[in-house]
Amino acid sequence: MSTIFTKIIAGEIPGRFVWADEVCVAFATIEPHTDGHVLVVPRAEVDSYVDAPDDVVAHLAVVAKRIGATQVRVFDAPRAGLVVAGYGVDHLHLHVLPIRCEEDLSFSSARHPEASELDAAMERLRTGLIEDGWGGFVPAQMDSAALA
């Protein structure tokens, strides 16, 4: 059975994409802890972090690092945070977010912003990734239609 993330990647459910390559994608979470919070998700359905092949884990880590560096600059944050919790959706995903304090990493800090606020944050991140030289991985459009 396909996960909600597989459906987002396939364009069956809308998503706000900032990164796409042959191994993974990154898109906005609908419950961000901070502006710019994204999920880095492998295209292949892998249930959990410890079940993933080493090369996939390594690739996800590199992509998360690149996105995190851009988040720090674009959102003027002192750090980028990375969380691999494994709950909510049974499809491996890394939370990558600009953080100002440890509380930003807590799932109790999740917000429910308006769609326009999510769109604006993702557009800032997309622009930043292009400025940082990663434009080849930024989909032409923010929505999943660009992945087809």
CSV table of C-alpha atoms in Angstrom, one decimal:
chain,number,residue,atom,x,y,z
A,1,MET,CA,0.0,0.0,0.0
A,2,SER,CA,1.4,3.4,-0.9
A,3,THR,CA,2.0,6.0,1.8
A,4,ILE,CA,0.8,9.6,1.8
A,5,PHE,CA,4.4,10.6,0.9
A,6,THR,CA,4.3,8.3,-2.2
A,7,LYS,CA,1.0,9.9,-3.2
A,8,ILE,CA,2.5,13.4,-2.8
A,9,ILE,CA,5.6,12.4,-4.9
A,10,ALA,CA,3.3,11.0,-7.6
A,11,GLY,CA,1.2,14.1,-7.7
A,12,GLU,CA,-2.0,12.5,-6.3
A,13,ILE,CA,-1.9,14.8,-3.3
A,14,PRO,CA,-0.6,18.4,-3.6
A,15,GLY,CA,2.9,19.1,-2.2
A,16,ARG,CA,5.2,22.1,-2.0
A,17,PHE,CA,8.5,20.9,-3.5
A,18,VAL,CA,11.9,22.5,-3.0
A,19,TRP,CA,14.2,19.6,-4.1
A,20,ALA,CA,13.9,16.6,-6.5
A,21,ASP,CA,16.5,14.2,-7.7
A,22,GLU,CA,16.5,10.5,-8.7
A,23,VAL,CA,16.7,9.3,-5.0
A,24,CYS,CA,14.7,11.7,-3.0
A,25,VAL,CA,12.5,14.8,-2.8
A,26,ALA,CA,12.1,17.5,-0.3
A,27,PHE,CA,8.8,19.3,0.4
A,28,ALA,CA,7.1,21.4,3.0
A,29,THR,CA,5.5,19.8,6.0
A,30,ILE,CA,1.9,21.0,6.7
A,31,GLU,CA,2.8,21.3,10.4
A,32,PRO,CA,6.1,23.3,10.4
A,33,HIS,CA,7.9,24.0,13.6
A,34,THR,CA,9.7,27.0,12.0
A,35,ASP,CA,9.4,28.8,8.7
A,36,GLY,CA,11.3,26.7,6.0
A,37,HIS,CA,10.7,23.3,7.7
A,38,VAL,CA,10.8,20.6,5.1
A,39,LEU,CA,10.8,16.8,4.9
A,40,VAL,CA,13.5,15.0,2.9
A,41,VAL,CA,11.9,11.8,1.7
A,42,PRO,CA,13.3,8.9,-0.4
A,43,ARG,CA,11.2,8.1,-3.5
A,44,ALA,CA,11.3,4.4,-2.6
A,45,GLU,CA,9.0,3.4,0.1
A,46,VAL,CA,11.3,2.5,3.0
A,47,ASP,CA,9.5,2.1,6.3
A,48,SER,CA,12.2,3.4,8.7
A,49,TYR,CA,15.7,4.8,9.0
A,50,VAL,CA,17.3,1.5,10.0
A,51,ASP,CA,15.7,-0.3,7.1
A,52,ALA,CA,17.1,2.0,4.5
A,53,PRO,CA,20.1,1.0,2.4
A,54,ASP,CA,23.3,2.8,3.4
A,55,ASP,CA,23.6,4.6,0.1
A,56,VAL,CA,20.1,6.0,0.5
A,57,VAL,CA,20.7,7.2,4.1
A,58,ALA,CA,24.0,8.8,2.9
A,59,HIS,CA,22.2,10.6,0.1
A,60,LEU,CA,19.4,11.9,2.3
A,61,ALA,CA,22.0,13.2,4.8
A,62,VAL,CA,23.8,15.1,2.0
A,63,VAL,CA,20.6,16.6,0.7
A,64,ALA,CA,19.5,17.5,4.2
A,65,LYS,CA,22.9,19.3,4.8
A,66,ARG,CA,22.6,21.3,1.6
A,67,ILE,CA,19.0,22.3,2.4
A,68,GLY,CA,20.0,23.1,6.0
A,69,ALA,CA,22.8,25.4,5.0
A,70,THR,CA,20.4,27.3,2.8
A,71,GLN,CA,17.8,27.5,5.5
A,72,VAL,CA,20.3,29.0,7.9
A,73,ARG,CA,21.1,31.8,5.4
A,74,VAL,CA,17.7,32.4,4.1
A,75,PHE,CA,15.8,32.4,7.4
A,76,ASP,CA,18.7,34.0,9.4
A,77,ALA,CA,18.9,31.1,11.8
A,78,PRO,CA,21.9,30.2,13.9
A,79,ARG,CA,21.5,26.4,13.2
A,80,ALA,CA,19.9,23.9,11.0
A,81,GLY,CA,18.1,21.1,12.8
A,82,LEU,CA,17.6,17.5,11.7
A,83,VAL,CA,15.2,15.0,13.2
A,84,VAL,CA,14.5,11.5,12.2
A,85,ALA,CA,11.5,10.5,14.4
A,86,GLY,CA,9.9,7.7,12.3
A,87,TYR,CA,6.3,8.3,13.5
A,88,GLY,CA,3.3,9.7,11.7
A,89,VAL,CA,3.9,8.2,8.3
A,90,ASP,CA,5.5,4.8,7.8
A,91,HIS,CA,7.8,6.1,5.1
A,92,LEU,CA,11.3,7.3,6.0
A,93,HIS,CA,11.5,11.1,6.3
A,94,LEU,CA,14.0,13.5,7.7
A,95,HIS,CA,12.8,16.8,9.2
A,96,VAL,CA,15.1,19.6,8.2
A,97,LEU,CA,14.5,23.0,9.7
A,98,PRO,CA,16.1,26.3,10.6
A,99,ILE,CA,16.3,26.5,14.4
A,100,ARG,CA,16.9,29.2,17.0
A,101,CYS,CA,16.6,27.0,20.1
A,102,GLU,CA,16.2,23.3,21.1
A,103,GLU,CA,12.5,23.8,21.6
A,104,ASP,CA,12.1,24.3,17.8
A,105,LEU,CA,12.9,20.6,17.5
A,106,SER,CA,10.0,19.6,19.7
A,107,PHE,CA,6.9,18.3,17.9
A,108,SER,CA,4.9,20.3,20.4
A,109,SER,CA,6.1,23.4,18.6
A,110,ALA,CA,4.3,22.4,15.3
A,111,ARG,CA,2.1,25.2,13.9
A,112,HIS,CA,-0.7,25.2,11.3
A,113,PRO,CA,0.0,28.2,9.1
A,114,GLU,CA,-2.2,29.4,6.2
A,115,ALA,CA,-1.3,28.0,2.8
A,116,SER,CA,0.0,31.4,1.7
A,117,GLU,CA,2.5,31.5,4.5
A,118,LEU,CA,3.7,28.0,3.6
A,119,ASP,CA,4.0,29.0,-0.1
A,120,ALA,CA,6.0,32.1,0.8
A,121,ALA,CA,8.4,30.2,3.0
A,122,MET,CA,9.0,27.5,0.4
A,123,GLU,CA,9.5,30.1,-2.3
A,124,ARG,CA,12.1,31.8,-0.2
A,125,LEU,CA,13.9,28.4,0.3
A,126,ARG,CA,13.6,27.5,-3.4
A,127,THR,CA,15.1,30.9,-4.3
A,128,GLY,CA,17.9,30.4,-1.8
A,129,LEU,CA,18.7,26.9,-3.1
A,130,ILE,CA,19.0,28.3,-6.6
A,131,GLU,CA,21.3,31.1,-5.3
A,132,ASP,CA,23.4,28.6,-3.5
A,133,GLY,CA,24.0,26.6,-6.7
A,134,TRP,CA,21.5,23.8,-6.3
A,135,GLY,CA,19.1,25.1,-9.0
A,136,GLY,CA,19.4,21.8,-11.0
A,137,PHE,CA,17.6,20.1,-8.1
A,138,VAL,CA,14.9,22.7,-7.6
A,139,PRO,CA,11.8,21.7,-9.6
A,140,ALA,CA,10.6,24.2,-12.2
A,141,GLN,CA,7.4,24.6,-10.3
A,142,MET,CA,6.7,24.2,-6.6
A,143,ASP,CA,3.9,21.7,-7.0
A,144,SER,CA,4.2,18.1,-7.8
A,145,ALA,CA,3.2,18.6,-11.5
A,146,ALA,CA,6.8,19.7,-12.0
A,147,LEU,CA,8.1,16.2,-11.1
A,148,ALA,CA,6.3,14.5,-13.9
